[in-house]
Amino acid sequence: MFGLPKAIAVTQILACLLSKASATLYLGHDISSLPMLEAAGQKYYVSGTQKKFDAIIQSAGANYIRSRIWVNPSNGDYNLAYNLALAKRAKALGLKFYLDFHYSDTWADPAHQTIPAGWPSDITNLSWEVYNYTKSVVTSFKSQGTPVDMVAIGNEITNGLLWPTGSTSNWANIASILHSAAWGVKDASTTQPLIVVHTDNGWNQATQTWFYSNLMAQGTFLSTDFDIMGFSFYPFYGTGATLANLKATLNYMISTYGKDVIIAETDFPNSCSGVTLSESSIPISAAGQTTWAKDIVSLLEGLPNSHGKGVFYWEPAWVGNAGLGSACTSALLVDSSGNTLSSINMYA
Ligand SMILES: *[C@@H]1O[C@H](CO)[C@@H](O)[C@H](O)[C@H]1NC(C)=O
Ligand SMILES: *[C@@H]1O[C@H](CO)[C@@H](O)[C@H](O)[C@H]1NC(C)=O
């Protein structure tokens, strides 16, 4: 009679030890737009039953969500309050939270890195602004009891950030800004979140070598300032984005810099015509989406010294923007009515 609870306890402890021993990748989805979509009335369904999309991905095997933060967006979407609310939902489901700083009032990507309105542009004051803002935001998550687990200091910053001060015509400024950002995170935290530097075209070794050799040569942004190199990897922006090129580039970056790596953003279409994808052997379908994700996972698992850490699918639920920045018809994991596709289980 009294033996049974003890046996359960031992089983639970063993399960816990085993799960710690086996390296679980970070398997996530960027669901930045979910609260905005829900506010507009969008609903999601699994086999006809309505469910919250964050709960759907959690049941389907994800362990992380990612969300972008803008400094002072005109309508409030993606601001601090918006992200604090999303972090509460994630934590309530047992999901970890990856906060993606854009350091802008709007989209930041390789073609846009607009300095927020009201921020100084001289490098000394700008670096302090970045430090103060980053520290204050990371502290806000901690204060509401939902500390962030991972933080990207800038979004797709291959061409720099906070232009024109942090453009690639001034690598010393980029290094100063990133050093300040990293220390804003570190000084806000007792349990330090993982710090990510995020560039695009992760398959392109020449691009990544150019970026990191220039950045690290300044001697201002140090290897100890960050934990992870994060890369975007999309199949629809050029045929060079093959899994073989990605593997070669990640191996090279790991052997050169010794950092952990993640695929910070990826997608694959389930419907697409007129676009030549980088992996033509993978079918354009929900099954193909799953194959793409599983191929990335096994590629990461095969990298040396367990340096491959995780993958994040970008905006799988964004009904109304189904091409997700591509010329394809849809790269979502749901149909236009919000019904999940089989690819929702890509991490199962
Ligand atoms: C930095 O900001 C201070 C306070 O606004 C200002 O007095 C100073 O001139 C700024 N520094 C530069 C280099 O612009
Ligand atoms: C950053 O915060 C410090 C301490 O609160 C303050 O003295 C400084 O003026 C702030 N600088 C900027 C650029 O926000």
Coordinates of C-alpha atoms and ligand atoms in Angstrom, one line a residue:
M1 CA 0.0 0.0 0.0
F2 CA 2.7 2.4 1.0
G3 CA 5.1 1.1 -1.7
L4 CA 3.2 2.4 -4.6
P5 CA 3.7 6.2 -4.1
K6 CA 7.4 5.6 -3.5
A7 CA 7.7 3.6 -6.7
I8 CA 6.0 6.4 -8.6
A9 CA 8.4 9.0 -7.0
V10 CA 11.4 6.9 -8.1
T11 CA 10.0 6.6 -11.6
Q12 CA 9.5 10.3 -11.8
I13 CA 13.1 11.0 -10.6
L14 CA 14.5 8.5 -13.1
A15 CA 12.4 10.1 -15.9
C16 CA 13.7 13.5 -14.9
L17 CA 17.4 12.3 -14.9
L18 CA 16.9 10.6 -18.2
S19 CA 15.4 13.7 -19.9
K20 CA 18.3 15.8 -18.6
A21 CA 20.8 13.3 -19.9
S22 CA 19.4 13.2 -23.5
A23 CA 20.0 16.5 -25.3
T24 CA 16.6 17.9 -26.3
L25 CA 16.8 20.5 -29.0
Y26 CA 15.0 23.8 -28.7
L27 CA 12.0 23.1 -31.0
G28 CA 10.1 26.3 -31.4
H29 CA 7.7 28.5 -33.4
D30 CA 7.8 32.2 -33.8
I31 CA 4.2 33.2 -33.0
S32 CA 4.7 36.9 -32.7
S33 CA 1.5 37.7 -34.6
L34 CA -0.8 35.3 -32.7
P35 CA -2.3 37.8 -30.2
M36 CA -2.8 40.3 -33.0
L37 CA -4.6 37.6 -35.1
E38 CA -6.7 36.5 -32.2
A39 CA -7.8 40.1 -31.5
A40 CA -8.9 40.2 -35.1
G41 CA -11.1 37.1 -34.6
Q42 CA -8.9 34.4 -36.0
K43 CA -9.5 30.9 -34.6
Y44 CA -7.6 27.6 -34.9
Y45 CA -8.8 24.0 -35.0
V46 CA -7.4 20.5 -34.6
S47 CA -9.6 17.9 -36.3
G48 CA -12.5 20.4 -36.0
T49 CA -12.0 21.2 -32.3
Q50 CA -11.2 24.9 -31.6
K51 CA -8.0 25.4 -29.5
K52 CA -5.5 28.1 -28.7
F53 CA -2.6 28.0 -31.2
D54 CA 0.0 28.2 -28.4
A55 CA -1.6 25.2 -26.8
I56 CA -1.7 23.4 -30.1
I57 CA 2.0 23.7 -30.8
Q58 CA 2.8 22.7 -27.2
S59 CA 0.8 19.5 -27.5
A60 CA 2.5 18.9 -30.9
G61 CA 6.0 18.7 -29.4
A62 CA 7.3 22.3 -29.4
N63 CA 9.1 23.4 -26.3
Y64 CA 9.8 27.1 -27.1
I65 CA 8.1 30.1 -28.7
R66 CA 9.9 33.1 -30.2
S67 CA 8.5 36.6 -30.5
R68 CA 9.8 39.9 -31.8
I69 CA 9.8 43.1 -29.8
W70 CA 9.6 46.6 -31.4
V71 CA 10.4 49.7 -29.3
N72 CA 7.5 52.0 -29.9
P73 CA 5.3 50.7 -32.8
S74 CA 2.5 53.0 -33.9
N75 CA -0.4 50.7 -33.0
G76 CA 1.2 48.8 -30.1
D77 CA 1.5 45.4 -31.8
Y78 CA 4.8 43.7 -30.8
N79 CA 5.6 46.3 -28.1
L80 CA 6.7 45.4 -24.5
A81 CA 3.2 45.1 -23.0
Y82 CA 2.2 42.8 -26.0
N83 CA 5.2 40.6 -25.4
L84 CA 4.8 40.5 -21.6
A85 CA 1.3 39.1 -22.1
L86 CA 2.5 36.5 -24.6
A87 CA 5.3 35.4 -22.3
K88 CA 2.7 34.7 -19.5
R89 CA 0.8 32.5 -21.9
A90 CA 4.0 30.6 -22.9
K91 CA 5.2 30.1 -19.4
A92 CA 1.7 28.9 -18.3
L93 CA 2.0 26.1 -20.9
G94 CA 5.6 25.2 -19.9
L95 CA 7.1 26.7 -23.0
K96 CA 10.3 28.6 -23.0
F97 CA 10.5 32.2 -24.4
Y98 CA 12.9 33.6 -27.0
L99 CA 12.7 37.4 -27.2
D100 CA 13.8 38.8 -30.5
F101 CA 14.9 42.4 -30.2
H102 CA 14.5 44.4 -33.5
Y103 CA 15.8 47.6 -32.0
S104 CA 13.4 49.5 -34.2
D105 CA 9.8 50.8 -34.2
T106 CA 9.0 48.5 -37.1
W107 CA 10.4 45.6 -39.1
A108 CA 14.2 45.1 -38.9
D109 CA 15.8 42.8 -41.5
P110 CA 18.7 43.0 -43.9
A111 CA 17.1 45.8 -45.9
H112 CA 15.6 47.8 -42.9
Q113 CA 17.3 48.7 -39.6
T114 CA 15.7 52.0 -38.8
I115 CA 16.7 53.6 -35.5
P116 CA 13.7 54.1 -33.2
A117 CA 12.3 57.6 -33.0
G118 CA 13.8 59.6 -30.2
W119 CA 16.9 57.5 -29.9
P120 CA 20.3 59.4 -30.1
S121 CA 22.4 58.6 -33.2
D122 CA 25.9 59.4 -31.8
I123 CA 27.6 56.1 -31.0
T124 CA 28.3 56.9 -27.3
N125 CA 24.7 57.9 -26.4
L126 CA 23.2 55.2 -28.7
S127 CA 25.2 52.5 -27.0
W128 CA 24.0 53.6 -23.7
E129 CA 20.4 53.8 -25.0
V130 CA 20.7 50.2 -26.2
Y131 CA 22.1 49.1 -22.9
N132 CA 19.4 50.9 -20.9
Y133 CA 16.6 49.8 -23.0
T134 CA 17.7 46.1 -23.2
K135 CA 18.3 45.9 -19.5
S136 CA 14.9 47.5 -18.7
V137 CA 13.0 45.2 -21.1
V138 CA 14.7 42.0 -19.8
T139 CA 14.1 43.2 -16.2
S140 CA 10.4 43.6 -17.0
F141 CA 10.1 39.9 -17.9
K142 CA 11.9 38.9 -14.8
S143 CA 9.8 41.2 -12.6
Q144 CA 6.5 39.7 -13.8
G145 CA 7.7 36.2 -13.0
T146 CA 8.3 35.2 -16.6
P147 CA 12.0 35.5 -17.2
V148 CA 13.1 35.2 -20.9
D149 CA 15.2 32.1 -21.7
M150 CA 16.8 33.3 -24.9
V151 CA 17.4 36.8 -26.3
A152 CA 18.5 37.9 -29.8
I153 CA 20.3 41.2 -29.8
G154 CA 19.1 42.4 -33.2
N155 CA 17.2 40.7 -36.0
E156 CA 19.0 39.5 -39.1
I157 CA 21.8 42.0 -38.6
T158 CA 24.1 40.8 -41.4
N159 CA 24.1 44.3 -42.8
G160 CA 24.4 45.9 -39.3
L161 CA 21.7 47.4 -37.1
L162 CA 20.5 50.9 -36.0
W163 CA 21.4 52.6 -39.2
P164 CA 23.2 54.7 -40.2
T165 CA 25.3 54.6 -37.0
G166 CA 25.5 50.8 -37.0
S167 CA 25.9 50.2 -40.7
T168 CA 28.6 47.9 -42.1
S169 CA 30.6 51.0 -43.1
N170 CA 31.4 51.2 -39.4
W171 CA 32.1 47.8 -37.8
A172 CA 33.5 49.5 -34.6
N173 CA 30.0 50.9 -34.0
I174 CA 28.3 47.6 -34.6
A175 CA 30.6 46.0 -32.1
S176 CA 30.0 48.7 -29.6
I177 CA 26.2 48.4 -29.9
L178 CA 26.2 44.6 -29.6
H179 CA 28.6 44.8 -26.6
S180 CA 26.2 47.2 -24.9
A181 CA 23.2 45.1 -25.8
A182 CA 24.7 41.9 -24.4
W183 CA 25.6 43.6 -21.1
G184 CA 22.1 45.0 -20.9
V185 CA 20.9 41.4 -20.9
K186 CA 23.6 40.2 -18.5
D187 CA 23.1 43.1 -16.0
A188 CA 19.3 42.5 -15.9
S189 CA 19.6 38.9 -15.0
T190 CA 20.4 36.6 -12.1
T191 CA 19.9 33.6 -14.3
Q192 CA 21.3 34.7 -17.5
P193 CA 19.3 34.1 -20.7
L194 CA 21.1 32.6 -23.7
I195 CA 22.3 35.5 -25.9
V196 CA 21.9 35.1 -29.7
V197 CA 23.5 37.0 -32.6
H198 CA 21.2 36.5 -35.5
T199 CA 22.2 36.8 -39.2
D200 CA 20.3 35.8 -42.4
N201 CA 21.4 33.4 -45.2
G202 CA 22.8 30.8 -42.7
W203 CA 23.7 28.6 -45.7
N204 CA 26.2 31.1 -47.1
Q205 CA 29.7 30.6 -45.6
A206 CA 31.2 33.6 -47.3
T207 CA 28.5 35.9 -45.9
Q208 CA 28.8 34.5 -42.4
T209 CA 32.6 34.6 -42.5
W210 CA 32.5 38.2 -43.7
F211 CA 30.1 39.2 -40.9
Y212 CA 31.8 37.5 -38.0
S213 CA 35.4 38.2 -39.0
N214 CA 34.7 41.9 -39.2
L215 CA 32.6 42.0 -36.0
M216 CA 35.1 40.1 -33.9
A217 CA 38.1 41.9 -35.3
Q218 CA 37.1 45.0 -33.5
G219 CA 38.0 43.5 -30.1
T220 CA 34.9 45.3 -28.5
F221 CA 32.2 42.6 -28.8
L222 CA 33.8 39.6 -27.2
S223 CA 33.3 35.9 -27.7
T224 CA 32.2 35.8 -24.0
D225 CA 29.5 38.4 -24.7
F226 CA 27.2 35.8 -26.5
D227 CA 26.3 32.2 -26.5
I228 CA 24.7 31.3 -29.8
M229 CA 25.0 32.1 -33.5
G230 CA 21.4 32.1 -34.9
F231 CA 20.8 31.9 -38.6
S232 CA 17.8 32.4 -40.9
F233 CA 17.5 29.6 -43.4
Y234 CA 14.7 29.9 -46.1
P235 CA 14.3 27.7 -49.2
F236 CA 12.6 30.3 -51.4
Y237 CA 15.1 33.2 -51.7
G238 CA 17.7 31.4 -53.8
T239 CA 18.9 28.0 -54.8
G240 CA 22.0 28.2 -52.7
A241 CA 20.0 27.6 -49.6
T242 CA 20.6 23.8 -49.6
L243 CA 20.9 21.6 -46.6
A244 CA 24.4 20.6 -47.8
N245 CA 25.5 24.3 -47.9
L246 CA 23.9 24.9 -44.5
K247 CA 25.8 21.9 -43.0
A248 CA 29.1 23.0 -44.4
T249 CA 28.6 26.5 -43.1
L250 CA 27.5 25.5 -39.7
N251 CA 30.5 23.1 -39.4
Y252 CA 32.8 25.9 -40.4
M253 CA 31.3 28.4 -38.0
I254 CA 31.5 25.8 -35.1
S255 CA 35.1 24.9 -35.8
T256 CA 36.1 28.6 -36.2
Y257 CA 34.2 30.1 -33.3
G258 CA 33.2 27.2 -31.0
K259 CA 29.7 28.6 -30.5
D260 CA 26.4 26.8 -30.3
V261 CA 24.1 27.3 -33.4
I262 CA 20.4 27.5 -34.0
I263 CA 18.2 28.0 -37.0
A264 CA 16.5 31.1 -35.7
E265 CA 14.0 31.3 -38.6
T266 CA 12.8 28.8 -41.2
D267 CA 9.8 28.0 -43.3
F268 CA 8.8 25.6 -46.1
P269 CA 5.8 26.0 -48.4
N270 CA 2.8 23.7 -48.7
S271 CA 1.7 25.5 -51.8
C272 CA 3.9 27.3 -54.3
S273 CA 4.3 27.9 -58.0
G274 CA 6.7 29.9 -60.0
V275 CA 9.4 29.8 -57.4
T276 CA 12.4 27.5 -57.6
L277 CA 13.1 26.1 -54.2
S278 CA 16.6 25.3 -52.9
E279 CA 15.7 21.6 -52.2
S280 CA 13.7 20.5 -55.2
S281 CA 13.4 16.9 -54.0
I282 CA 11.3 17.9 -51.0
P283 CA 7.6 17.9 -52.0
I284 CA 5.7 21.2 -51.8
S285 CA 3.1 19.9 -49.3
A286 CA 2.4 19.5 -45.6
A287 CA 4.5 16.3 -45.8
G288 CA 7.3 18.3 -47.4
Q289 CA 7.1 20.9 -44.6
T290 CA 7.6 18.1 -42.1
T291 CA 10.5 16.6 -44.1
W292 CA 12.2 20.0 -44.2
A293 CA 12.0 20.5 -40.4
K294 CA 13.1 16.9 -39.7
D295 CA 16.0 17.3 -42.1
I296 CA 17.1 20.4 -40.2
V297 CA 16.8 18.7 -36.9
S298 CA 18.9 15.7 -38.0
L299 CA 21.5 18.1 -39.5
L300 CA 21.7 19.9 -36.2
E301 CA 21.9 16.7 -34.3
G302 CA 24.9 15.6 -36.5
L303 CA 27.0 18.7 -35.8
P304 CA 30.1 18.3 -33.7
N305 CA 30.1 18.4 -29.8
S306 CA 26.4 18.9 -29.6
H307 CA 26.7 22.5 -30.9
G308 CA 23.5 22.2 -32.9
K309 CA 20.8 23.5 -30.4
G310 CA 17.5 24.2 -32.1
V311 CA 15.2 25.4 -34.8
F312 CA 12.4 27.9 -34.9
Y313 CA 9.6 27.9 -37.5
W314 CA 8.6 31.4 -38.5
E315 CA 4.9 32.5 -38.0
P316 CA 3.1 29.2 -38.8
A317 CA -0.3 30.6 -38.0
W318 CA -0.3 33.9 -39.8
V319 CA -3.5 33.5 -41.8
G320 CA -3.8 36.5 -44.2
N321 CA -0.1 36.6 -44.8
A322 CA 0.4 33.0 -45.8
G323 CA 3.4 33.5 -48.1
L324 CA 5.3 34.7 -45.1
G325 CA 7.5 37.0 -47.1
S326 CA 8.0 34.7 -50.0
A327 CA 6.3 34.5 -53.5
C328 CA 4.7 31.2 -52.5
T329 CA 1.0 30.8 -51.8
S330 CA 1.4 29.4 -48.3
A331 CA 4.1 28.4 -45.9
L332 CA 1.7 28.1 -42.9
L333 CA 1.0 25.0 -40.8
V334 CA -2.7 25.8 -41.0
D335 CA -5.1 26.3 -43.9
S336 CA -6.9 29.6 -44.6
S337 CA -9.6 28.7 -42.1
G338 CA -7.2 28.0 -39.3
N339 CA -7.4 24.1 -39.5
T340 CA -4.0 22.6 -38.6
L341 CA -2.2 20.6 -41.3
S342 CA -0.3 17.4 -40.7
S343 CA 2.9 19.4 -40.6
I344 CA 1.8 20.9 -37.2
N345 CA 3.4 17.7 -35.8
M346 CA 6.8 18.4 -37.4
Y347 CA 8.5 18.2 -34.0
A348 CA 6.6 15.2 -32.7
Ligands
LIG1 C1 25.0 62.7 -25.8 O1 23.8 63.2 -25.1 C2 24.0 64.3 -24.3 C3 22.7 64.5 -23.5 O2 21.6 64.6 -24.4 C4 24.4 65.5 -25.1 O3 24.7 66.6 -24.3 C5 25.7 65.1 -25.8 O4 26.0 66.2 -26.7 C6 25.5 63.8 -26.6 N1 26.8 63.4 -27.2 C7 27.1 63.5 -28.5 C8 28.4 63.0 -28.9 O5 26.3 63.9 -29.3
LIG2 C1 20.9 55.3 -19.2 O1 20.6 55.1 -17.8 C2 21.4 55.9 -17.0 C3 21.1 55.4 -15.5 O2 19.8 55.5 -15.3 C4 21.2 57.4 -17.2 O3 22.1 58.1 -16.4 C5 21.5 57.7 -18.7 O4 21.2 59.0 -19.0 C6 20.8 56.8 -19.6 N1 21.2 57.0 -20.9 C7 20.5 56.9 -22.0 C8 21.1 57.3 -23.3 O5 19.3 56.6 -22.0

